[in-house]
Amino acid sequence: MTAALGGGAARDAVVVEPLGSPWPVTAGLTRDGATVVGGVDVRDLVAEHGTPVYVLDEEDFRARARAFRSAFSDAFARIGTGVDVYYAGKAFLSVAVARWAREEGLRIDTATGGELAVALRAQVPGPEIGLHGNNKSDDELDRALAARVGRIVVDSLEEVARVARAVERRGDGVPAPVMVRVTTGVHAGGHEYISTAHEDQKFGLSVAGGQALEALEAVVATPGLELLGVHSHIGSQILEPDGFAVAARSVLGLRAELAQRTGVLVPEVDLGGGFGIAYLPGESALDPAVAAEGLAAAVATACAELGTAVPRISIEPGRAIVGPAGLTLYSVGTLKPVAVDEGLVRTYVSVDGGMSDNLRPALYGADYTARVLSRPTGDVMTLARVVGKHCESGDVVVRDVMLPADVRRGDVLGVAATGAYGRSMASNYNQVPRPPVVAVRGGTARVLVRRETEDDLLALDLG
Ligand SMILES: *Cc1c(COP(=O)(O)O)cnc(C)c1O
């Protein structure tokens, strides 16, 4: 379909005023006050695909993928090494999105057999795929080896032996390329990071506690395994680069220690994902160029101090590539003014989705912003809370937002920056079918993942 839908002549889809951050880069207002994204009028999208609908701005996704690749390649070329950027598919993966990432020179990180299946369906070559997970099944390991994935990221001591057994089962004599995920004690997220000696969470092997070194030595000593490097992922939605630099120094120190003890200097270090984005107007993202410069400087300094060669680096951004490229369109339903305090009234604006299509507010207290996208609205604003249709009072989409006082049933409400961990964490709570994902680019919309139907849900119910 094209922007000409909705009867008669093509609408004027020229953006005269971009919506700006945190909306996708092509989102903006036209001369007649309509909103377009990817050159497609939001009203046409809704007429064709209904609501709720996830909209993905292909141009925005590709531009962010390129920005990470070029910023990190440039910064690390200056210190004499190369970088591989893995798109963390758990943020949102479909066949088309895996292809976009690959076309922009990225590889794909997967964390389950399901994510691996999508990457393979997109014809991403196995060597360009990584497999993560703290509890991989034998079947997942077997499938990863069969696909000749570029790396299996081992997450426990017992997994070292389990991967070796999978290599034996396969019996073709090809060693499994392995990284070891370590925890450096750096936990980053939001604006701060903290550095602690203790690790009390399920991922990785502790550097301070010695289990990381033990696992690395076990990989070196195990036939059938090829030790590629050390992996560290410190958190998510990180807005300052310092935490990455502290973790990089720790990982490089561990690499040097392993070299001293075994003579093996691993060729690669993976510094994980977690690059933060803007969710609200006025918030700033972690600029990939700033992150890349900071990390390259930290890696160069640490390697010089340790007297080791600079390793090849990889990173794994997910949210920072797909998050800002996505928005969700909902239809406004019930409006309910609620007196919350003396003289303070909050309008509860109900939409036709909620925690089943965006779990992050309920799971993490995450904040979003919203605006009416289907028509020009009045200038008077009112305090609102956007809520879903589910049977939970915690079913909040946007906790606090100023919306036009004339917001009314039938308006199309857009919520920004829902591209990451929206569709990928969606559920069928209350037997609600999951919304489609529609990509827009250059005036054309294309369904990447179709809408679920009640028949889809009933097909699973064997009575
Ligand atoms: C979740 C995760 C990522 C991606 O995190 P983002 O915050 O989406 O960038 C990368 N690597 C690993 C190991 C992860 O678990």
mmCIF file with all atom_site columns, C-alpha atoms in Angstrom, residues 71 126 212 429 454:
data_model
loop_
_atom_site.group_PDB
_atom_site.id
_atom_site.type_symbol
_atom_site.label_atom_id
_atom_site.label_alt_id
_atom_site.label_comp_id
_atom_site.label_asym_id
_atom_site.label_entity_id
_atom_site.label_seq_id
_atom_site.pdbx_PDB_ins_code
_atom_site.Cartn_x
_atom_site.Cartn_y
_atom_site.Cartn_z
_atom_site.occupancy
_atom_site.B_iso_or_equiv
_atom_site.pdbx_formal_charge
_atom_site.auth_seq_id
_atom_site.auth_comp_id
_atom_site.auth_asym_id
_atom_site.auth_atom_id
_atom_site.pdbx_PDB_model_num
ATOM 1 C CA . ALA A 1 71  ? 31.695 5.053   14.917 1.00 0.00 ? 71  ALA A CA 1
ATOM 2 C CA . GLY A 1 126 ? 26.095 -19.191 10.598 1.00 0.00 ? 126 GLY A CA 1
ATOM 3 C CA . ALA A 1 212 ? 36.045 -16.715 35.085 1.00 0.00 ? 212 ALA A CA 1
ATOM 4 C CA . TYR A 1 429 ? -2.562 -11.908 28.513 1.00 0.00 ? 429 TYR A CA 1
ATOM 5 C CA . GLU A 1 454 ? -8.329 -15.123 17.946 1.00 0.00 ? 454 GLU A CA 1
#
